[in-house]
Amino acid sequence: MAMSDTSSAPRIEITPYWAAVQRDLLALVDLIPDERMDWSPKPELWNFRSILLHIASARDYWMGKIVGDGDPAASVYETAHSRDEMKVQFTRTWGRLGRFLTDPVALEREYQEDAVVSGHWIAFHVLEHDIHHRADLLHYLALLGIATPEVGTP
């Protein structure tokens, strides 16, 4: 997917909104009952733990493998077993994203994944990924009858 010319399109500042999504994710981790961490509504769906690990792992994938930010982070699958360790990984990966989001050169650069993509595309893609899986967590908690905080657009 080659990038088309978007030089006339205005830049959209997503970092403050994404920071709110990050806060939501950290709050949702605390709402998942310990005994339900490996629960999912159907056997073929990911459980809470798998979703959380996947979010953090995807952030590491994009920043490490595609952007090549040089952060030698160990796999979240090896380091995040408890709720607190999961929150540490969410905070660490958010810091990694933050460095990328505040680097105009990195955002303007083109990267090779399955196709050539811009840093702006990567940022939007990873934000969308976080929001998508935040919705999964909210739905799972609702199915368990657990009240969740209101999430929205700042």
PDB file of C-alpha atoms in Angstrom:
ATOM      1  CA  MET A   1       0.000   0.000   0.000  1.00  0.00           C
ATOM      2  CA  ALA A   2       1.979   2.958  -1.268  1.00  0.00           C
ATOM      3  CA  MET A   3       1.158   6.240   0.373  1.00  0.00           C
ATOM      4  CA  SER A   4      -0.650   8.781  -1.769  1.00  0.00           C
ATOM      5  CA  ASP A   5       0.223  12.454  -1.614  1.00  0.00           C
ATOM      6  CA  THR A   6      -1.432  13.908   1.460  1.00  0.00           C
ATOM      7  CA  SER A   7       0.733  17.009   1.734  1.00  0.00           C
ATOM      8  CA  SER A   8      -2.331  19.263   1.442  1.00  0.00           C
ATOM      9  CA  ALA A   9      -4.190  17.445   4.220  1.00  0.00           C
ATOM     10  CA  PRO A  10      -3.880  19.011   7.671  1.00  0.00           C
ATOM     11  CA  ARG A  11      -2.023  17.067  10.346  1.00  0.00           C
ATOM     12  CA  ILE A  12      -4.261  15.759  13.114  1.00  0.00           C
ATOM     13  CA  GLU A  13      -2.898  15.788  16.655  1.00  0.00           C
ATOM     14  CA  ILE A  14      -3.704  12.352  18.087  1.00  0.00           C
ATOM     15  CA  THR A  15      -1.336  12.197  21.034  1.00  0.00           C
ATOM     16  CA  PRO A  16      -3.663  13.731  23.691  1.00  0.00           C
ATOM     17  CA  TYR A  17      -6.527  11.463  22.627  1.00  0.00           C
ATOM     18  CA  TRP A  18      -4.211   8.465  22.640  1.00  0.00           C
ATOM     19  CA  ALA A  19      -3.017   9.360  26.134  1.00  0.00           C
ATOM     20  CA  ALA A  20      -6.674   9.109  27.234  1.00  0.00           C
ATOM     21  CA  VAL A  21      -6.933   5.673  25.609  1.00  0.00           C
ATOM     22  CA  GLN A  22      -3.770   4.654  27.488  1.00  0.00           C
ATOM     23  CA  ARG A  23      -5.330   5.815  30.792  1.00  0.00           C
ATOM     24  CA  ASP A  24      -8.488   3.855  29.926  1.00  0.00           C
ATOM     25  CA  LEU A  25      -6.475   0.703  29.273  1.00  0.00           C
ATOM     26  CA  LEU A  26      -4.648   0.996  32.597  1.00  0.00           C
ATOM     27  CA  ALA A  27      -7.963   1.508  34.401  1.00  0.00           C
ATOM     28  CA  LEU A  28      -9.522  -1.499  32.664  1.00  0.00           C
ATOM     29  CA  VAL A  29      -6.654  -3.764  33.732  1.00  0.00           C
ATOM     30  CA  ASP A  30      -7.583  -2.982  37.345  1.00  0.00           C
ATOM     31  CA  LEU A  31     -11.235  -3.916  36.749  1.00  0.00           C
ATOM     32  CA  ILE A  32     -10.545  -7.443  35.505  1.00  0.00           C
ATOM     33  CA  PRO A  33     -11.043  -9.884  38.385  1.00  0.00           C
ATOM     34  CA  ASP A  34      -7.971 -12.043  38.975  1.00  0.00           C
ATOM     35  CA  GLU A  35     -10.036 -15.212  38.602  1.00  0.00           C
ATOM     36  CA  ARG A  36     -11.332 -13.990  35.218  1.00  0.00           C
ATOM     37  CA  MET A  37      -8.010 -13.007  33.620  1.00  0.00           C
ATOM     38  CA  ASP A  38      -8.099 -16.186  31.487  1.00  0.00           C
ATOM     39  CA  TRP A  39     -11.836 -15.869  30.697  1.00  0.00           C
ATOM     40  CA  SER A  40     -13.400 -15.167  27.334  1.00  0.00           C
ATOM     41  CA  PRO A  41     -17.064 -15.319  26.301  1.00  0.00           C
ATOM     42  CA  LYS A  42     -16.376 -18.173  23.861  1.00  0.00           C
ATOM     43  CA  PRO A  43     -13.498 -20.650  23.626  1.00  0.00           C
ATOM     44  CA  GLU A  44     -12.489 -19.417  20.176  1.00  0.00           C
ATOM     45  CA  LEU A  45     -12.098 -15.808  21.382  1.00  0.00           C
ATOM     46  CA  TRP A  46      -9.039 -14.419  23.127  1.00  0.00           C
ATOM     47  CA  ASN A  47      -9.242 -14.108  26.891  1.00  0.00           C
ATOM     48  CA  PHE A  48      -8.498 -10.921  28.841  1.00  0.00           C
ATOM     49  CA  ARG A  49      -4.837 -11.860  29.330  1.00  0.00           C
ATOM     50  CA  SER A  50      -4.303 -12.577  25.632  1.00  0.00           C
ATOM     51  CA  ILE A  51      -5.862  -9.263  24.598  1.00  0.00           C
ATOM     52  CA  LEU A  52      -3.705  -7.300  27.041  1.00  0.00           C
ATOM     53  CA  LEU A  53      -0.514  -9.060  25.965  1.00  0.00           C
ATOM     54  CA  HIS A  54      -1.430  -8.577  22.317  1.00  0.00           C
ATOM     55  CA  ILE A  55      -1.880  -4.805  22.728  1.00  0.00           C
ATOM     56  CA  ALA A  56       1.533  -4.365  24.358  1.00  0.00           C
ATOM     57  CA  SER A  57       3.191  -6.796  21.958  1.00  0.00           C
ATOM     58  CA  ALA A  58       1.815  -4.976  18.907  1.00  0.00           C
ATOM     59  CA  ARG A  59       3.225  -1.690  20.201  1.00  0.00           C
ATOM     60  CA  ASP A  60       6.632  -3.344  20.611  1.00  0.00           C
ATOM     61  CA  TYR A  61       6.381  -4.927  17.147  1.00  0.00           C
ATOM     62  CA  TRP A  62       5.763  -1.633  15.378  1.00  0.00           C
ATOM     63  CA  MET A  63       8.348   0.352  17.326  1.00  0.00           C
ATOM     64  CA  GLY A  64      11.020  -2.366  17.324  1.00  0.00           C
ATOM     65  CA  LYS A  65      10.653  -4.334  14.121  1.00  0.00           C
ATOM     66  CA  ILE A  66       9.287  -1.675  11.780  1.00  0.00           C
ATOM     67  CA  VAL A  67      10.395   1.713  13.160  1.00  0.00           C
ATOM     68  CA  GLY A  68      13.609   0.254  14.571  1.00  0.00           C
ATOM     69  CA  ASP A  69      13.765   2.487  17.634  1.00  0.00           C
ATOM     70  CA  GLY A  70      16.610   0.475  19.183  1.00  0.00           C
ATOM     71  CA  ASP A  71      14.762  -0.364  22.417  1.00  0.00           C
ATOM     72  CA  PRO A  72      15.840  -3.917  23.349  1.00  0.00           C
ATOM     73  CA  ALA A  73      12.652  -4.695  25.289  1.00  0.00           C
ATOM     74  CA  ALA A  74      12.076  -8.305  26.262  1.00  0.00           C
ATOM     75  CA  SER A  75       8.900  -9.933  24.988  1.00  0.00           C
ATOM     76  CA  VAL A  76       5.818  -9.031  27.022  1.00  0.00           C
ATOM     77  CA  TYR A  77       4.884 -12.707  26.813  1.00  0.00           C
ATOM     78  CA  GLU A  78       7.938 -13.419  28.994  1.00  0.00           C
ATOM     79  CA  THR A  79       7.694 -10.428  31.343  1.00  0.00           C
ATOM     80  CA  ALA A  80       3.982  -9.747  32.002  1.00  0.00           C
ATOM     81  CA  HIS A  81       2.315 -12.439  34.071  1.00  0.00           C
ATOM     82  CA  SER A  82       0.584 -10.459  36.826  1.00  0.00           C
ATOM     83  CA  ARG A  83      -1.738  -7.454  36.719  1.00  0.00           C
ATOM     84  CA  ASP A  84       1.059  -5.166  37.976  1.00  0.00           C
ATOM     85  CA  GLU A  85       3.531  -6.513  35.408  1.00  0.00           C
ATOM     86  CA  MET A  86       0.914  -5.955  32.701  1.00  0.00           C
ATOM     87  CA  LYS A  87       0.552  -2.321  33.780  1.00  0.00           C
ATOM     88  CA  VAL A  88       4.339  -1.902  33.763  1.00  0.00           C
ATOM     89  CA  GLN A  89       4.412  -3.140  30.162  1.00  0.00           C
ATOM     90  CA  PHE A  90       1.562  -0.822  29.119  1.00  0.00           C
ATOM     91  CA  THR A  91       3.431   2.111  30.678  1.00  0.00           C
ATOM     92  CA  ARG A  92       6.726   1.069  29.072  1.00  0.00           C
ATOM     93  CA  THR A  93       5.211   0.625  25.618  1.00  0.00           C
ATOM     94  CA  TRP A  94       3.370   3.947  25.939  1.00  0.00           C
ATOM     95  CA  GLY A  95       6.724   5.618  26.649  1.00  0.00           C
ATOM     96  CA  ARG A  96       8.147   3.967  23.562  1.00  0.00           C
ATOM     97  CA  LEU A  97       5.246   5.260  21.466  1.00  0.00           C
ATOM     98  CA  GLY A  98       5.587   8.697  23.038  1.00  0.00           C
ATOM     99  CA  ARG A  99       9.185   9.008  21.851  1.00  0.00           C
ATOM    100  CA  PHE A 100       8.040   8.108  18.340  1.00  0.00           C
ATOM    101  CA  LEU A 101       5.034  10.457  18.384  1.00  0.00           C
ATOM    102  CA  THR A 102       7.182  13.436  19.384  1.00  0.00           C
ATOM    103  CA  ASP A 103       9.827  12.844  16.705  1.00  0.00           C
ATOM    104  CA  PRO A 104       8.750  14.707  13.548  1.00  0.00           C
ATOM    105  CA  VAL A 105      11.468  13.039  11.477  1.00  0.00           C
ATOM    106  CA  ALA A 106      10.295   9.551  12.511  1.00  0.00           C
ATOM    107  CA  LEU A 107       6.680  10.440  11.744  1.00  0.00           C
ATOM    108  CA  GLU A 108       7.530  11.758   8.264  1.00  0.00           C
ATOM    109  CA  ARG A 109       9.793   8.839   7.384  1.00  0.00           C
ATOM    110  CA  GLU A 110       8.646   5.900   5.267  1.00  0.00           C
ATOM    111  CA  TYR A 111       8.951   2.355   6.613  1.00  0.00           C
ATOM    112  CA  GLN A 112       8.713  -1.056   5.011  1.00  0.00           C
ATOM    113  CA  GLU A 113       6.211  -3.486   6.489  1.00  0.00           C
ATOM    114  CA  ASP A 114       4.067  -5.476   4.081  1.00  0.00           C
ATOM    115  CA  ALA A 115       4.138  -2.266   2.049  1.00  0.00           C
ATOM    116  CA  VAL A 116       5.686   1.165   2.374  1.00  0.00           C
ATOM    117  CA  VAL A 117       3.943   3.114   5.126  1.00  0.00           C
ATOM    118  CA  SER A 118       4.614   6.495   6.710  1.00  0.00           C
ATOM    119  CA  GLY A 119       5.268   7.108  10.375  1.00  0.00           C
ATOM    120  CA  HIS A 120       1.935   8.933  10.495  1.00  0.00           C
ATOM    121  CA  TRP A 121       0.211   5.829   9.126  1.00  0.00           C
ATOM    122  CA  ILE A 122       1.911   3.660  11.760  1.00  0.00           C
ATOM    123  CA  ALA A 123       0.827   6.040  14.525  1.00  0.00           C
ATOM    124  CA  PHE A 124      -2.779   6.020  13.354  1.00  0.00           C
ATOM    125  CA  HIS A 125      -2.767   2.260  12.849  1.00  0.00           C
ATOM    126  CA  VAL A 126      -1.455   1.518  16.352  1.00  0.00           C
ATOM    127  CA  LEU A 127      -3.927   4.008  17.872  1.00  0.00           C
ATOM    128  CA  GLU A 128      -6.777   2.274  16.040  1.00  0.00           C
ATOM    129  CA  HIS A 129      -5.478  -1.076  17.274  1.00  0.00           C
ATOM    130  CA  ASP A 130      -5.458   0.118  20.900  1.00  0.00           C
ATOM    131  CA  ILE A 131      -9.011   1.478  20.558  1.00  0.00           C
ATOM    132  CA  HIS A 132     -10.250  -1.712  18.916  1.00  0.00           C
ATOM    133  CA  HIS A 133      -8.972  -3.881  21.753  1.00  0.00           C
ATOM    134  CA  ARG A 134     -10.117  -1.391  24.413  1.00  0.00           C
ATOM    135  CA  ALA A 135     -13.609  -2.093  23.037  1.00  0.00           C
ATOM    136  CA  ASP A 136     -13.030  -5.842  23.403  1.00  0.00           C
ATOM    137  CA  LEU A 137     -12.113  -5.344  27.062  1.00  0.00           C
ATOM    138  CA  LEU A 138     -15.134  -3.110  27.681  1.00  0.00           C
ATOM    139  CA  HIS A 139     -17.487  -5.662  26.105  1.00  0.00           C
ATOM    140  CA  TYR A 140     -16.025  -8.561  28.067  1.00  0.00           C
ATOM    141  CA  LEU A 141     -16.354  -6.629  31.328  1.00  0.00           C
ATOM    142  CA  ALA A 142     -19.957  -5.727  30.441  1.00  0.00           C
ATOM    143  CA  LEU A 143     -20.735  -9.403  29.819  1.00  0.00           C
ATOM    144  CA  LEU A 144     -19.476 -10.111  33.333  1.00  0.00           C
ATOM    145  CA  GLY A 145     -21.692  -7.334  34.724  1.00  0.00           C
ATOM    146  CA  ILE A 146     -18.715  -5.191  35.753  1.00  0.00           C
ATOM    147  CA  ALA A 147     -19.304  -1.444  35.579  1.00  0.00           C
ATOM    148  CA  THR A 148     -16.685   0.415  33.578  1.00  0.00           C
ATOM    149  CA  PRO A 149     -15.713   4.069  33.412  1.00  0.00           C
ATOM    150  CA  GLU A 150     -17.149   6.188  30.632  1.00  0.00           C
ATOM    151  CA  VAL A 151     -14.765   6.403  27.687  1.00  0.00           C
ATOM    152  CA  GLY A 152     -15.051   9.032  25.033  1.00  0.00           C
ATOM    153  CA  THR A 153     -13.376  11.674  23.000  1.00  0.00           C
ATOM    154  CA  PRO A 154     -11.612  14.360  25.023  1.00  0.00           C
TER     155      PRO A 154
END
